[in-house]
Amino acid sequence: MIVTTNDLFRHAYGNYAIGAYNINNLEQTVGLFRGNLGKSGSNEEPVDASKAAPFIIQISRGARGYTDKRFLEGMIRNAEEVFPEAIFAVHLDHGTEEACYDCIDSGFYSSVMIDASHEKLAKNIEITRRVVDRAHAKGIVVEAELGQLGGVEEDVVGSVCLTDPAEAVEFVEKSGCDSLAVAIGTSHGAYKFSGSQGLHFDVLEKIQKALPEEFPLVMHGSSSVPKEWVHRINEAGGKLKDASGVNEEQYLPAAKLGVCKINIDTDGRLVWCAIHREFFRDKPEEFDLRGPGKLFMPAYADYIVHKNQMLGSSGQLDGVRASLGAGVTG
Ligand code: G3H
Ligand code: 13P
Ligand code: ZN
């Protein structure tokens, strides 16, 4: 069941974070749905309520243009039918104004992100306000971003600039956005930190205190870049030197400070890359694409189960269902 992103935030606020996972293809989609229902090896397994979690599917502009955006929409609709117990939102990740309008008008998306964080404050507010007005008229909620992450965001190469709590107050008030992506030390991609760097919890706490009560915050660039997967990739011929990510033990403390949505894309790519590299290394005579796909889907599902445990969203699906007034899964 597709729900509005704010319904998920209301249930999560202050206790746990919802995993927001990017998808690009069928195998990722199937693995994602299985994982969020606590299934591992097949679609037919029963739902494991102790692991089942609400989630957000994220679609980037790159994903929309990879084949045709309609394929993604079709896959999600079909997944909703194959996995009727799933409760999730569909979200445009890092949208331009034009992409936001396209998604708002499509009637398919639960929420859009307008990313004008590279603009000056006044311009960011102006652009975000326009998107908010158009989205709210159709009952769609808007994530906006203030501050700049490091790394690469679509075609914007960012240099880190942490979110200023006082600016955040002005931004939220004037733009009317429903959730705010904050820069607190993370960056996109596989190379986030060197040495003992980590999240700036002091800044996060100030932002939470300054904003209206229970205002949902979002953390981008939150992949943990697990050493195990990087090692497997490199053992199978990859060259990912000094890759490092966010410490997973920091997800829950961030959630307690108002972070309701934690964005993860890179980790899924690492799992995909390791499985495919190993498969073709070990079976050089193979060329059937379903071989690695059959290994990837359960591996990704298991990875999602683990991630949701770290986010605290595991086992929350029944609670979310009850909070929506739709009964409890059997
Ligand atoms: O923040 C960016 C996301 O990881 C999406 O990446 O634009 O390569 O699909 P992408
Ligand atoms: P990662 O690169 O850390 O997975 O971040 C993904 C993201 O922020 C998508 O918007
Ligand atoms: Zn992002």
PDB file of C-alpha atoms and ligand atoms in Angstrom, residues 93-94 153 188 220-221 263, ligand 3:
ATOM      1  CA  ASP A  93      15.025  12.083  -4.828  1.00  0.00           C
ATOM      2  CA  HIS A  94      16.974  15.320  -5.549  1.00  0.00           C
ATOM      3  CA  GLU A 153      24.599  15.024  -5.948  1.00  0.00           C
ATOM      4  CA  HIS A 188      27.033  11.051  -1.058  1.00  0.00           C
ATOM      5  CA  HIS A 220      21.171  12.113   2.978  1.00  0.00           C
ATOM      6  CA  GLY A 221      24.453  10.392   2.213  1.00  0.00           C
ATOM      7  CA  ASN A 263      18.773   7.862   2.595  1.00  0.00           C
TER       8      ASN A 263
HETATM    9 ZN    ZN B   3      20.873  12.459  -1.405  1.00  0.00          ZN
END
